[in-house]
């Protein structure tokens, strides 16, 4: 099962991905998580990506495509994968199509998560993330607080507000989404694998994938 999740930052892609991973036994591939780990480890990729990310801008397509080609062929992708946060531009979608063709892979579902902008702003501003790059568990101070304030339930590291989740960076990320990523909805709309689901809760999207694929 191979799935693409589309949606604005804060639309709930991570939450839907967690359920789909469990349900189909497939891996989540989050380019945001991969980039944050790279920044934390101070690798060449991380150093090249850091400034773009902190400003709420997209990292150049060339950097992303390099890491994705290797990632899609990793052992844990044998049963499939969920792409979370990729593709983010028409250019990435076109490169992905060429890459999948070369690898003989087909996408089973392209899921667009619909959430009103005011909900997104509220969600992102109240989000806290585990500072441990290997964990990156996500909490919400209103709806999903950690048991001990400021401490990750899973690994005990401090939870923090991400630099790109300040009010200014959130506005920039939403503007970037509208300009660069939202056009993907029209790019994929006529694909038989395309579905769109309201995402105040994760269930409608999960059920739509099952209905579309019969799995
Ligand atoms: P996310 O956690 O998916 O919202 O990603 C955080 C940040 O990482 C984004 O604001 C971008 O700067 C960068 N990023 C993640 N995925 C991509 C992508 N596919 N293309 C370009 N930049 C990305």
mmCIF file of C-alpha atoms and ligand atoms in Angstrom, residues 9 31-32 35-36 52-53 57-59 64 85-86 88 92 162 164 173, ligand 1:
data_model
loop_
_atom_site.group_PDB
_atom_site.id
_atom_site.type_symbol
_atom_site.label_atom_id
_atom_site.label_comp_id
_atom_site.label_asym_id
_atom_site.label_seq_id
_atom_site.Cartn_x
_atom_site.Cartn_y
_atom_site.Cartn_z
ATOM 1 C CA UNK A 9 0.927 22.248 7.909
ATOM 2 C CA UNK A 31 10.428 14.765 4.945
ATOM 3 C CA UNK A 32 9.957 17.298 7.792
ATOM 4 C CA UNK A 35 15.138 17.270 7.698
ATOM 5 C CA UNK A 36 14.831 18.065 11.418
ATOM 6 C CA UNK A 52 14.893 27.737 4.944
ATOM 7 C CA UNK A 53 13.084 25.755 7.634
ATOM 8 C CA UNK A 57 10.137 28.417 3.528
ATOM 9 C CA UNK A 58 10.525 25.225 1.525
ATOM 10 C CA UNK A 59 13.907 23.577 1.177
ATOM 11 C CA UNK A 64 14.601 16.744 -1.173
ATOM 12 C CA UNK A 85 4.842 16.288 3.673
ATOM 13 C CA UNK A 86 6.112 15.227 0.260
ATOM 14 C CA UNK A 88 5.283 19.871 -1.612
ATOM 15 C CA UNK A 92 8.551 17.469 -6.656
ATOM 16 C CA UNK A 162 9.546 24.431 17.299
ATOM 17 C CA UNK A 164 8.985 27.296 12.851
ATOM 18 C CA UNK A 173 4.363 28.472 6.265
HETATM 19 P P1 LIG B 1 6.785 19.742 8.134
HETATM 20 O O1 LIG B 1 7.092 19.199 9.473
HETATM 21 O O2 LIG B 1 6.362 18.680 7.139
HETATM 22 O O3 LIG B 1 5.797 20.884 8.166
HETATM 23 O O4 LIG B 1 8.150 20.338 7.541
HETATM 24 C C1 LIG B 1 8.889 21.344 8.228
HETATM 25 C C2 LIG B 1 9.720 22.141 7.245
HETATM 26 O O5 LIG B 1 10.628 21.275 6.554
HETATM 27 C C3 LIG B 1 8.943 22.846 6.159
HETATM 28 O O6 LIG B 1 8.423 24.091 6.582
HETATM 29 C C4 LIG B 1 10.003 22.997 5.071
HETATM 30 O O7 LIG B 1 10.909 24.029 5.376
HETATM 31 C C5 LIG B 1 10.763 21.684 5.188
HETATM 32 N N1 LIG B 1 10.182 20.626 4.322
HETATM 33 C C6 LIG B 1 9.558 19.477 4.726
HETATM 34 N N2 LIG B 1 9.190 18.738 3.673
HETATM 35 C C7 LIG B 1 9.588 19.431 2.562
HETATM 36 C C8 LIG B 1 9.482 19.193 1.165
HETATM 37 N N3 LIG B 1 8.898 18.085 0.668
HETATM 38 N N4 LIG B 1 10.005 20.120 0.327
HETATM 39 C C9 LIG B 1 10.601 21.230 0.787
HETATM 40 N N5 LIG B 1 10.724 21.532 2.093
HETATM 41 C C10 LIG B 1 10.223 20.624 2.983
#
